[in-house]
JSON list of C-alpha atoms in Angstrom, two decimals:
[
{"chain": "T", "resi": 1, "resn": "MET", "atom": "CA", "xyz": [92.39, 163.86, 84.40]},
{"chain": "T", "resi": 2, "resn": "THR", "atom": "CA", "xyz": [95.76, 162.97, 82.91]},
{"chain": "T", "resi": 3, "resn": "ILE", "atom": "CA", "xyz": [98.88, 163.93, 84.90]},
{"chain": "T", "resi": 4, "resn": "ARG", "atom": "CA", "xyz": [100.83, 166.46, 82.89]},
{"chain": "T", "resi": 5, "resn": "GLY", "atom": "CA", "xyz": [103.35, 167.89, 85.40]},
{"chain": "T", "resi": 6, "resn": "VAL", "atom": "CA", "xyz": [105.10, 167.14, 88.67]},
{"chain": "T", "resi": 7, "resn": "LEU", "atom": "CA", "xyz": [105.85, 169.05, 91.88]},
{"chain": "T", "resi": 8, "resn": "PHE", "atom": "CA", "xyz": [108.67, 167.64, 94.00]},
{"chain": "T", "resi": 9, "resn": "ASP", "atom": "CA", "xyz": [109.48, 168.27, 97.66]},
{"chain": "T", "resi": 10, "resn": "PHE", "atom": "CA", "xyz": [113.17, 168.95, 98.33]},
{"chain": "T", "resi": 11, "resn": "SER", "atom": "CA", "xyz": [114.42, 167.47, 101.56]},
{"chain": "T", "resi": 12, "resn": "GLY", "atom": "CA", "xyz": [113.98, 163.76, 101.96]},
{"chain": "T", "resi": 13, "resn": "THR", "atom": "CA", "xyz": [112.60, 163.58, 98.36]},
{"chain": "T", "resi": 14, "resn": "LEU", "atom": "CA", "xyz": [115.12, 164.87, 95.81]},
{"chain": "T", "resi": 15, "resn": "PHE", "atom": "CA", "xyz": [118.06, 165.41, 98.25]},
{"chain": "T", "resi": 16, "resn": "ARG", "atom": "CA", "xyz": [118.92, 164.41, 101.80]},
{"chain": "T", "resi": 17, "resn": "LEU", "atom": "CA", "xyz": [121.01, 166.21, 104.47]},
{"chain": "T", "resi": 18, "resn": "GLU", "atom": "CA", "xyz": [123.85, 163.77, 105.20]},
{"chain": "T", "resi": 19, "resn": "LEU", "atom": "CA", "xyz": [126.64, 165.17, 107.28]},
{"chain": "T", "resi": 20, "resn": "GLY", "atom": "CA", "xyz": [128.55, 162.00, 108.11]},
{"chain": "T", "resi": 21, "resn": "ASP", "atom": "CA", "xyz": [129.96, 160.92, 111.42]},
{"chain": "T", "resi": 22, "resn": "ASN", "atom": "CA", "xyz": [131.15, 163.31, 114.12]},
{"chain": "T", "resi": 23, "resn": "TRP", "atom": "CA", "xyz": [129.32, 166.33, 112.61]},
{"chain": "T", "resi": 24, "resn": "LEU", "atom": "CA", "xyz": [128.66, 167.49, 116.16]},
{"chain": "T", "resi": 25, "resn": "ASP", "atom": "CA", "xyz": [132.33, 167.34, 117.10]},
{"chain": "T", "resi": 26, "resn": "GLY", "atom": "CA", "xyz": [131.82, 164.65, 119.74]},
{"chain": "T", "resi": 27, "resn": "LEU", "atom": "CA", "xyz": [129.14, 166.63, 121.67]},
{"chain": "T", "resi": 28, "resn": "MET", "atom": "CA", "xyz": [126.88, 163.45, 121.51]},
{"chain": "T", "resi": 29, "resn": "ASP", "atom": "CA", "xyz": [127.12, 159.89, 120.25]},
{"chain": "T", "resi": 30, "resn": "ASP", "atom": "CA", "xyz": [126.36, 159.01, 116.62]},
{"chain": "T", "resi": 31, "resn": "ALA", "atom": "CA", "xyz": [122.86, 157.62, 117.42]},
{"chain": "T", "resi": 32, "resn": "ALA", "atom": "CA", "xyz": [121.86, 160.89, 119.26]},
{"chain": "T", "resi": 33, "resn": "ALA", "atom": "CA", "xyz": [123.38, 163.04, 116.54]},
{"chain": "T", "resi": 34, "resn": "ALA", "atom": "CA", "xyz": [121.55, 161.11, 113.80]},
{"chain": "T", "resi": 35, "resn": "ASP", "atom": "CA", "xyz": [118.29, 161.51, 115.68]},
{"chain": "T", "resi": 36, "resn": "LEU", "atom": "CA", "xyz": [118.86, 165.23, 116.07]},
{"chain": "T", "resi": 37, "resn": "LEU", "atom": "CA", "xyz": [119.53, 165.56, 112.39]},
{"chain": "T", "resi": 38, "resn": "ARG", "atom": "CA", "xyz": [116.32, 163.71, 111.70]},
{"chain": "T", "resi": 39, "resn": "GLN", "atom": "CA", "xyz": [114.36, 166.13, 113.83]},
{"chain": "T", "resi": 40, "resn": "LEU", "atom": "CA", "xyz": [116.07, 169.16, 112.35]},
{"chain": "T", "resi": 41, "resn": "THR", "atom": "CA", "xyz": [114.95, 168.22, 108.84]},
{"chain": "T", "resi": 42, "resn": "ALA", "atom": "CA", "xyz": [111.51, 166.68, 109.68]},
{"chain": "T", "resi": 43, "resn": "PRO", "atom": "CA", "xyz": [108.76, 168.36, 107.69]},
{"chain": "T", "resi": 44, "resn": "THR", "atom": "CA", "xyz": [106.43, 168.49, 110.57]},
{"chain": "T", "resi": 45, "resn": "GLY", "atom": "CA", "xyz": [106.59, 168.39, 114.37]},
{"chain": "T", "resi": 46, "resn": "ARG", "atom": "CA", "xyz": [108.85, 170.18, 116.83]},
{"chain": "T", "resi": 47, "resn": "LEU", "atom": "CA", "xyz": [112.29, 169.40, 118.08]},
{"chain": "T", "resi": 48, "resn": "GLU", "atom": "CA", "xyz": [112.24, 167.32, 121.25]},
{"chain": "T", "resi": 49, "resn": "GLY", "atom": "CA", "xyz": [113.01, 169.38, 124.35]},
{"chain": "T", "resi": 50, "resn": "LEU", "atom": "CA", "xyz": [112.40, 172.70, 122.56]},
{"chain": "T", "resi": 51, "resn": "PRO", "atom": "CA", "xyz": [111.46, 175.28, 125.30]},
{"chain": "T", "resi": 52, "resn": "PRO", "atom": "CA", "xyz": [107.82, 176.44, 125.10]},
{"chain": "T", "resi": 53, "resn": "GLU", "atom": "CA", "xyz": [108.91, 179.95, 124.31]},
{"chain": "T", "resi": 54, "resn": "LEU", "atom": "CA", "xyz": [110.40, 178.76, 121.04]},
{"chain": "T", "resi": 55, "resn": "HIS", "atom": "CA", "xyz": [107.49, 176.78, 119.79]},
{"chain": "T", "resi": 56, "resn": "GLU", "atom": "CA", "xyz": [105.92, 179.57, 117.78]},
{"chain": "T", "resi": 57, "resn": "ALA", "atom": "CA", "xyz": [109.22, 180.59, 116.26]},
{"chain": "T", "resi": 58, "resn": "TRP", "atom": "CA", "xyz": [109.88, 176.94, 115.36]},
{"chain": "T", "resi": 59, "resn": "ASP", "atom": "CA", "xyz": [106.51, 176.58, 113.61]},
{"chain": "T", "resi": 60, "resn": "ARG", "atom": "CA", "xyz": [107.28, 179.76, 111.54]},
{"chain": "T", "resi": 61, "resn": "ARG", "atom": "CA", "xyz": [110.96, 179.09, 110.94]},
{"chain": "T", "resi": 62, "resn": "ASP", "atom": "CA", "xyz": [110.58, 178.34, 107.24]},
{"chain": "T", "resi": 63, "resn": "LEU", "atom": "CA", "xyz": [108.93, 181.75, 106.53]},
{"chain": "T", "resi": 64, "resn": "ASP", "atom": "CA", "xyz": [111.91, 183.94, 107.61]},
{"chain": "T", "resi": 65, "resn": "PRO", "atom": "CA", "xyz": [115.66, 183.23, 107.06]},
{"chain": "T", "resi": 66, "resn": "ASP", "atom": "CA", "xyz": [116.61, 185.30, 110.07]},
{"chain": "T", "resi": 67, "resn": "LEU", "atom": "CA", "xyz": [114.13, 183.55, 112.30]},
{"chain": "T", "resi": 68, "resn": "HIS", "atom": "CA", "xyz": [115.28, 180.16, 110.97]},
{"chain": "T", "resi": 69, "resn": "ARG", "atom": "CA", "xyz": [118.87, 180.85, 112.05]},
{"chain": "T", "resi": 70, "resn": "GLU", "atom": "CA", "xyz": [117.73, 182.30, 115.45]},
{"chain": "T", "resi": 71, "resn": "VAL", "atom": "CA", "xyz": [115.48, 179.38, 116.46]},
{"chain": "T", "resi": 72, "resn": "HIS", "atom": "CA", "xyz": [118.06, 176.78, 115.23]},
{"chain": "T", "resi": 73, "resn": "LEU", "atom": "CA", "xyz": [120.86, 178.44, 117.24]},
{"chain": "T", "resi": 74, "resn": "ALA", "atom": "CA", "xyz": [118.55, 178.54, 120.34]},
{"chain": "T", "resi": 75, "resn": "ALA", "atom": "CA", "xyz": [117.69, 174.87, 119.87]},
{"chain": "T", "resi": 76, "resn": "LEU", "atom": "CA", "xyz": [121.28, 173.87, 119.48]},
{"chain": "T", "resi": 77, "resn": "ALA", "atom": "CA", "xyz": [122.22, 175.71, 122.69]},
{"chain": "T", "resi": 78, "resn": "ASN", "atom": "CA", "xyz": [119.33, 174.09, 124.42]},
{"chain": "T", "resi": 79, "resn": "ILE", "atom": "CA", "xyz": [120.68, 170.57, 123.60]},
{"chain": "T", "resi": 80, "resn": "GLY", "atom": "CA", "xyz": [124.10, 171.39, 124.86]},
{"chain": "T", "resi": 81, "resn": "VAL", "atom": "CA", "xyz": [126.16, 172.96, 122.12]},
{"chain": "T", "resi": 82, "resn": "PRO", "atom": "CA", "xyz": [128.46, 174.90, 124.39]},
{"chain": "T", "resi": 83, "resn": "ASP", "atom": "CA", "xyz": [129.05, 178.21, 122.68]},
{"chain": "T", "resi": 84, "resn": "ALA", "atom": "CA", "xyz": [127.52, 180.45, 120.03]},
{"chain": "T", "resi": 85, "resn": "ALA", "atom": "CA", "xyz": [130.51, 180.09, 117.65]},
{"chain": "T", "resi": 86, "resn": "LEU", "atom": "CA", "xyz": [130.18, 176.34, 117.56]},
{"chain": "T", "resi": 87, "resn": "ALA", "atom": "CA", "xyz": [126.42, 176.56, 117.24]},
{"chain": "T", "resi": 88, "resn": "GLY", "atom": "CA", "xyz": [126.85, 178.88, 114.32]},
{"chain": "T", "resi": 89, "resn": "LYS", "atom": "CA", "xyz": [129.33, 176.55, 112.66]},
{"chain": "T", "resi": 90, "resn": "VAL", "atom": "CA", "xyz": [126.90, 173.70, 113.04]},
{"chain": "T", "resi": 91, "resn": "TYR", "atom": "CA", "xyz": [124.00, 175.63, 111.67]},
{"chain": "T", "resi": 92, "resn": "ASP", "atom": "CA", "xyz": [125.98, 176.88, 108.67]},
{"chain": "T", "resi": 93, "resn": "ARG", "atom": "CA", "xyz": [126.74, 173.20, 107.78]},
{"chain": "T", "resi": 94, "resn": "LEU", "atom": "CA", "xyz": [123.01, 172.58, 107.45]},
{"chain": "T", "resi": 95, "resn": "LEU", "atom": "CA", "xyz": [122.87, 175.15, 104.63]},
{"chain": "T", "resi": 96, "resn": "GLU", "atom": "CA", "xyz": [126.01, 174.23, 102.76]},
{"chain": "T", "resi": 97, "resn": "PRO", "atom": "CA", "xyz": [125.30, 172.63, 99.38]},
{"chain": "T", "resi": 98, "resn": "ALA", "atom": "CA", "xyz": [128.05, 170.00, 99.98]},
{"chain": "T", "resi": 99, "resn": "SER", "atom": "CA", "xyz": [126.04, 168.74, 103.01]},
{"chain": "T", "resi": 100, "resn": "TRP", "atom": "CA", "xyz": [123.10, 167.71, 100.75]},
{"chain": "T", "resi": 101, "resn": "GLN", "atom": "CA", "xyz": [123.35, 164.47, 98.81]},
{"chain": "T", "resi": 102, "resn": "ALA", "atom": "CA", "xyz": [121.14, 163.67, 95.82]},
{"chain": "T", "resi": 103, "resn": "TYR", "atom": "CA", "xyz": [119.13, 160.49, 95.72]},
{"chain": "T", "resi": 104, "resn": "PRO", "atom": "CA", "xyz": [120.63, 158.20, 93.08]},
{"chain": "T", "resi": 105, "resn": "ASP", "atom": "CA", "xyz": [117.73, 158.74, 90.60]},
{"chain": "T", "resi": 106, "resn": "THR", "atom": "CA", "xyz": [117.25, 162.40, 91.15]},
{"chain": "T", "resi": 107, "resn": "ALA", "atom": "CA", "xyz": [119.31, 163.81, 88.29]},
{"chain": "T", "resi": 108, "resn": "ALA", "atom": "CA", "xyz": [118.12, 161.10, 85.82]},
{"chain": "T", "resi": 109, "resn": "VAL", "atom": "CA", "xyz": [114.38, 161.55, 86.48]},
{"chain": "T", "resi": 110, "resn": "LEU", "atom": "CA", "xyz": [114.61, 165.31, 86.32]},
{"chain": "T", "resi": 111, "resn": "GLY", "atom": "CA", "xyz": [116.32, 165.10, 83.01]},
{"chain": "T", "resi": 112, "resn": "GLU", "atom": "CA", "xyz": [113.93, 162.60, 81.62]},
{"chain": "T", "resi": 113, "resn": "LEU", "atom": "CA", "xyz": [110.90, 164.54, 82.60]},
{"chain": "T", "resi": 114, "resn": "LYS", "atom": "CA", "xyz": [112.45, 167.69, 81.04]},
{"chain": "T", "resi": 115, "resn": "ALA", "atom": "CA", "xyz": [113.15, 165.80, 77.84]},
{"chain": "T", "resi": 116, "resn": "ALA", "atom": "CA", "xyz": [109.68, 164.44, 77.71]},
{"chain": "T", "resi": 117, "resn": "GLY", "atom": "CA", "xyz": [108.24, 167.97, 78.00]},
{"chain": "T", "resi": 118, "resn": "TYR", "atom": "CA", "xyz": [106.63, 167.67, 81.45]},
{"chain": "T", "resi": 119, "resn": "PRO", "atom": "CA", "xyz": [106.68, 170.94, 83.49]},
{"chain": "T", "resi": 120, "resn": "VAL", "atom": "CA", "xyz": [108.42, 170.27, 86.77]},
{"chain": "T", "resi": 121, "resn": "GLY", "atom": "CA", "xyz": [108.55, 172.43, 89.98]},
{"chain": "T", "resi": 122, "resn": "VAL", "atom": "CA", "xyz": [110.18, 172.10, 93.40]},
{"chain": "T", "resi": 123, "resn": "LEU", "atom": "CA", "xyz": [107.83, 173.10, 96.25]},
{"chain": "T", "resi": 124, "resn": "SER", "atom": "CA", "xyz": [109.56, 173.25, 99.61]},
{"chain": "T", "resi": 125, "resn": "ASN", "atom": "CA", "xyz": [109.17, 174.45, 103.17]},
{"chain": "T", "resi": 126, "resn": "ILE", "atom": "CA", "xyz": [112.57, 176.06, 103.41]},
{"chain": "T", "resi": 127, "resn": "ALA", "atom": "CA", "xyz": [114.15, 179.34, 104.55]},
{"chain": "T", "resi": 128, "resn": "TRP", "atom": "CA", "xyz": [117.15, 179.52, 102.24]},
{"chain": "T", "resi": 129, "resn": "ASP", "atom": "CA", "xyz": [117.76, 179.35, 98.49]},
{"chain": "T", "resi": 130, "resn": "ILE", "atom": "CA", "xyz": [118.03, 175.65, 97.71]},
{"chain": "T", "resi": 131, "resn": "ARG", "atom": "CA", "xyz": [118.97, 176.27, 94.10]},
{"chain": "T", "resi": 132, "resn": "THR", "atom": "CA", "xyz": [122.62, 176.34, 95.34]},
{"chain": "T", "resi": 133, "resn": "VAL", "atom": "CA", "xyz": [122.20, 172.61, 96.06]},
{"chain": "T", "resi": 134, "resn": "PHE", "atom": "CA", "xyz": [120.71, 171.89, 92.67]},
{"chain": "T", "resi": 135, "resn": "ASP", "atom": "CA", "xyz": [123.57, 173.89, 91.04]},
{"chain": "T", "resi": 136, "resn": "ARG", "atom": "CA", "xyz": [126.25, 171.91, 92.85]},
{"chain": "T", "resi": 137, "resn": "HIS", "atom": "CA", "xyz": [124.73, 168.67, 91.44]},
{"chain": "T", "resi": 138, "resn": "GLY", "atom": "CA", "xyz": [124.40, 170.12, 87.97]},
{"chain": "T", "resi": 139, "resn": "VAL", "atom": "CA", "xyz": [120.62, 170.10, 87.87]},
{"chain": "T", "resi": 140, "resn": "ALA", "atom": "CA", "xyz": [119.58, 173.58, 88.67]},
{"chain": "T", "resi": 141, "resn": "GLY", "atom": "CA", "xyz": [118.20, 174.18, 85.20]},
{"chain": "T", "resi": 142, "resn": "LEU", "atom": "CA", "xyz": [116.01, 171.07, 85.10]},
{"chain": "T", "resi": 143, "resn": "PRO", "atom": "CA", "xyz": [113.06, 172.27, 87.33]},
{"chain": "T", "resi": 144, "resn": "ASP", "atom": "CA", "xyz": [111.06, 174.92, 85.56]},
{"chain": "T", "resi": 145, "resn": "GLU", "atom": "CA", "xyz": [109.92, 176.49, 88.92]},
{"chain": "T", "resi": 146, "resn": "TYR", "atom": "CA", "xyz": [111.09, 176.80, 92.49]},
{"chain": "T", "resi": 147, "resn": "VAL", "atom": "CA", "xyz": [108.23, 177.54, 94.98]},
{"chain": "T", "resi": 148, "resn": "LEU", "atom": "CA", "xyz": [109.93, 178.21, 98.31]},
{"chain": "T", "resi": 149, "resn": "SER", "atom": "CA", "xyz": [107.97, 178.97, 101.50]},
{"chain": "T", "resi": 150, "resn": "TYR", "atom": "CA", "xyz": [110.13, 181.87, 102.67]},
{"chain": "T", "resi": 151, "resn": "VAL", "atom": "CA", "xyz": [109.57, 183.63, 99.38]},
{"chain": "T", "resi": 152, "resn": "GLU", "atom": "CA", "xyz": [105.86, 182.87, 99.07]},
{"chain": "T", "resi": 153, "resn": "GLY", "atom": "CA", "xyz": [104.96, 183.57, 102.76]},
{"chain": "T", "resi": 154, "resn": "ARG", "atom": "CA", "xyz": [103.18, 180.23, 103.14]},
{"chain": "T", "resi": 155, "resn": "VAL", "atom": "CA", "xyz": [104.15, 176.76, 104.34]},
{"chain": "T", "resi": 156, "resn": "LYS", "atom": "CA", "xyz": [102.81, 173.29, 103.41]},
{"chain": "T", "resi": 157, "resn": "PRO", "atom": "CA", "xyz": [100.21, 172.04, 103.87]},
{"chain": "T", "resi": 158, "resn": "ASP", "atom": "CA", "xyz": [98.63, 175.47, 103.10]},
{"chain": "T", "resi": 159, "resn": "PRO", "atom": "CA", "xyz": [96.53, 174.75, 100.00]},
{"chain": "T", "resi": 160, "resn": "GLU", "atom": "CA", "xyz": [97.45, 178.16, 98.55]},
{"chain": "T", "resi": 161, "resn": "LEU", "atom": "CA", "xyz": [101.09, 177.09, 98.36]},
{"chain": "T", "resi": 162, "resn": "PHE", "atom": "CA", "xyz": [100.15, 174.15, 96.22]},
{"chain": "T", "resi": 163, "resn": "ARG", "atom": "CA", "xyz": [97.85, 176.33, 94.14]},
{"chain": "T", "resi": 164, "resn": "THR", "atom": "CA", "xyz": [100.81, 178.64, 93.53]},
{"chain": "T", "resi": 165, "resn": "GLY", "atom": "CA", "xyz": [102.92, 175.68, 92.41]},
{"chain": "T", "resi": 166, "resn": "CYS", "atom": "CA", "xyz": [100.27, 174.39, 89.94]},
{"chain": "T", "resi": 167, "resn": "ALA", "atom": "CA", "xyz": [99.71, 177.96, 88.54]},
{"chain": "T", "resi": 168, "resn": "ARG", "atom": "CA", "xyz": [103.43, 178.34, 87.99]},
{"chain": "T", "resi": 169, "resn": "LEU", "atom": "CA", "xyz": [103.48, 175.11, 85.99]},
{"chain": "T", "resi": 170, "resn": "GLY", "atom": "CA", "xyz": [100.44, 176.43, 84.04]},
{"chain": "T", "resi": 171, "resn": "LEU", "atom": "CA", "xyz": [98.34, 173.34, 84.99]},
{"chain": "T", "resi": 172, "resn": "ASP", "atom": "CA", "xyz": [95.15, 172.63, 86.74]},
{"chain": "T", "resi": 173, "resn": "PRO", "atom": "CA", "xyz": [95.79, 170.87, 90.11]},
{"chain": "T", "resi": 174, "resn": "ALA", "atom": "CA", "xyz": [94.14, 167.70, 88.84]},
{"chain": "T", "resi": 175, "resn": "GLU", "atom": "CA", "xyz": [96.84, 167.54, 86.23]},
{"chain": "T", "resi": 176, "resn": "VAL", "atom": "CA", "xyz": [99.75, 167.69, 88.75]},
{"chain": "T", "resi": 177, "resn": "LEU", "atom": "CA", "xyz": [101.42, 164.91, 90.80]},
{"chain": "T", "resi": 178, "resn": "MET", "atom": "CA", "xyz": [103.01, 166.03, 94.05]},
{"chain": "T", "resi": 179, "resn": "ILE", "atom": "CA", "xyz": [105.88, 163.79, 95.24]},
{"chain": "T", "resi": 180, "resn": "GLY", "atom": "CA", "xyz": [107.14, 164.13, 98.81]},
{"chain": "T", "resi": 181, "resn": "ASP", "atom": "CA", "xyz": [108.25, 162.34, 101.95]},
{"chain": "T", "resi": 182, "resn": "SER", "atom": "CA", "xyz": [105.48, 163.62, 104.28]},
{"chain": "T", "resi": 183, "resn": "GLN", "atom": "CA", "xyz": [101.84, 162.61, 104.14]},
{"chain": "T", "resi": 184, "resn": "GLU", "atom": "CA", "xyz": [100.96, 165.53, 106.44]},
{"chain": "T", "resi": 185, "resn": "ALA", "atom": "CA", "xyz": [102.88, 168.31, 104.63]},
{"chain": "T", "resi": 186, "resn": "ASP", "atom": "CA", "xyz": [103.18, 167.17, 101.03]},
{"chain": "T", "resi": 187, "resn": "GLY", "atom": "CA", "xyz": [100.00, 165.14, 100.97]},
{"chain": "T", "resi": 188, "resn": "GLY", "atom": "CA", "xyz": [98.17, 168.38, 101.58]},
{"chain": "T", "resi": 189, "resn": "ALA", "atom": "CA", "xyz": [98.22, 168.79, 97.82]},
{"chain": "T", "resi": 190, "resn": "THR", "atom": "CA", "xyz": [95.32, 166.42, 97.56]},
{"chain": "T", "resi": 191, "resn": "ALA", "atom": "CA", "xyz": [93.09, 169.09, 99.18]},
{"chain": "T", "resi": 192, "resn": "ILE", "atom": "CA", "xyz": [93.13, 171.05, 95.93]},
{"chain": "T", "resi": 193, "resn": "GLY", "atom": "CA", "xyz": [92.90, 167.95, 93.68]},
{"chain": "T", "resi": 194, "resn": "CYS", "atom": "CA", "xyz": [96.45, 167.05, 92.97]},
{"chain": "T", "resi": 195, "resn": "ALA", "atom": "CA", "xyz": [97.61, 163.44, 92.97]},
{"chain": "T", "resi": 196, "resn": "PHE", "atom": "CA", "xyz": [100.21, 162.51, 95.66]},
{"chain": "T", "resi": 197, "resn": "ALA", "atom": "CA", "xyz": [102.90, 159.92, 95.95]},
{"chain": "T", "resi": 198, "resn": "LEU", "atom": "CA", "xyz": [104.80, 159.26, 99.10]},
{"chain": "T", "resi": 199, "resn": "VAL", "atom": "CA", "xyz": [108.49, 158.39, 99.15]},
{"chain": "T", "resi": 200, "resn": "PRO", "atom": "CA", "xyz": [110.50, 157.37, 102.26]},
{"chain": "T", "resi": 201, "resn": "PRO", "atom": "CA", "xyz": [113.21, 159.85, 103.49]},
{"chain": "T", "resi": 202, "resn": "LEU", "atom": "CA", "xyz": [115.77, 157.04, 103.79]},
{"chain": "T", "resi": 203, "resn": "PRO", "atom": "CA", "xyz": [119.50, 157.56, 103.53]},
{"chain": "T", "resi": 204, "resn": "THR", "atom": "CA", "xyz": [120.41, 158.03, 99.88]},
{"chain": "T", "resi": 205, "resn": "ILE", "atom": "CA", "xyz": [122.35, 154.73, 99.63]},
{"chain": "T", "resi": 206, "resn": "GLU", "atom": "CA", "xyz": [119.17, 152.91, 100.77]},
{"chain": "T", "resi": 207, "resn": "ARG", "atom": "CA", "xyz": [116.71, 154.42, 98.25]},
{"chain": "T", "resi": 208, "resn": "PRO", "atom": "CA", "xyz": [118.06, 153.94, 94.72]},
{"chain": "T", "resi": 209, "resn": "ASP", "atom": "CA", "xyz": [114.94, 154.27, 92.59]},
{"chain": "T", "resi": 210, "resn": "ALA", "atom": "CA", "xyz": [111.87, 155.42, 94.51]},
{"chain": "T", "resi": 211, "resn": "LEU", "atom": "CA", "xyz": [111.38, 158.53, 92.39]},
{"chain": "T", "resi": 212, "resn": "ARG", "atom": "CA", "xyz": [111.51, 156.56, 89.18]},
{"chain": "T", "resi": 213, "resn": "SER", "atom": "CA", "xyz": [109.10, 153.95, 90.55]},
{"chain": "T", "resi": 214, "resn": "VAL", "atom": "CA", "xyz": [106.37, 156.45, 91.40]},
{"chain": "T", "resi": 215, "resn": "LEU", "atom": "CA", "xyz": [106.77, 158.25, 88.14]},
{"chain": "T", "resi": 216, "resn": "ARG", "atom": "CA", "xyz": [106.39, 154.98, 86.27]},
{"chain": "T", "resi": 217, "resn": "GLU", "atom": "CA", "xyz": [103.38, 154.11, 88.44]},
{"chain": "T", "resi": 218, "resn": "HIS", "atom": "CA", "xyz": [101.76, 157.37, 87.23]},
{"chain": "T", "resi": 219, "resn": "GLY", "atom": "CA", "xyz": [102.68, 156.83, 83.54]},
{"chain": "T", "resi": 220, "resn": "LEU", "atom": "CA", "xyz": [105.13, 159.69, 83.39]},
{"chain": "T", "resi": 221, "resn": "LEU", "atom": "CA", "xyz": [108.20, 157.59, 82.65]},
{"chain": "T", "resi": 222, "resn": "PRO", "atom": "CA", "xyz": [108.29, 154.30, 80.66]},
{"chain": "T", "resi": 223, "resn": "ALA", "atom": "CA", "xyz": [108.32, 151.04, 82.52]}
]
């Protein structure tokens, strides 16, 4: 069946959390801070060293904004952030629109898909309204739908979340391409018949045109 619409993941696909050096105010070296940031934004798996009593909350964090904050603050305290005020400051930076950088081809491909008449959705495991990030980058109006786990009460790779995304686009799953950075989470779309394309969650400066490349491969943008 011909691909007639696209669902995009958010973190590591359209945008990437990039806080720069010293974002932990010298609490750990740059390499350790970069690894922590990678773990905090990983679509699957648990934070290293997370106490067992927080495992269930961590697994459910993208279903509840309050739980998301609570478990992140607990995790930051566990790795040595010395006080609640600083942990709160660090957590708030994770949600600030200015902390999220767009991949170089994000705005262009969203605009080109819109102009070509393809319905587009963003489908994300997330516990806060990411439309603020899209708005900051001037692209909030380009996706037709935002399917967010904390609103829908389901997280990827739950097939029902992908079904919801396809239904919002008005398309059969076989007509939808899911693009994301996680085979385990985003690739779950294949269980209901969607096509899937994997992109690497590299720093934005290192991934100039991965979105455009996969859209060309699937015939949605001209070569």
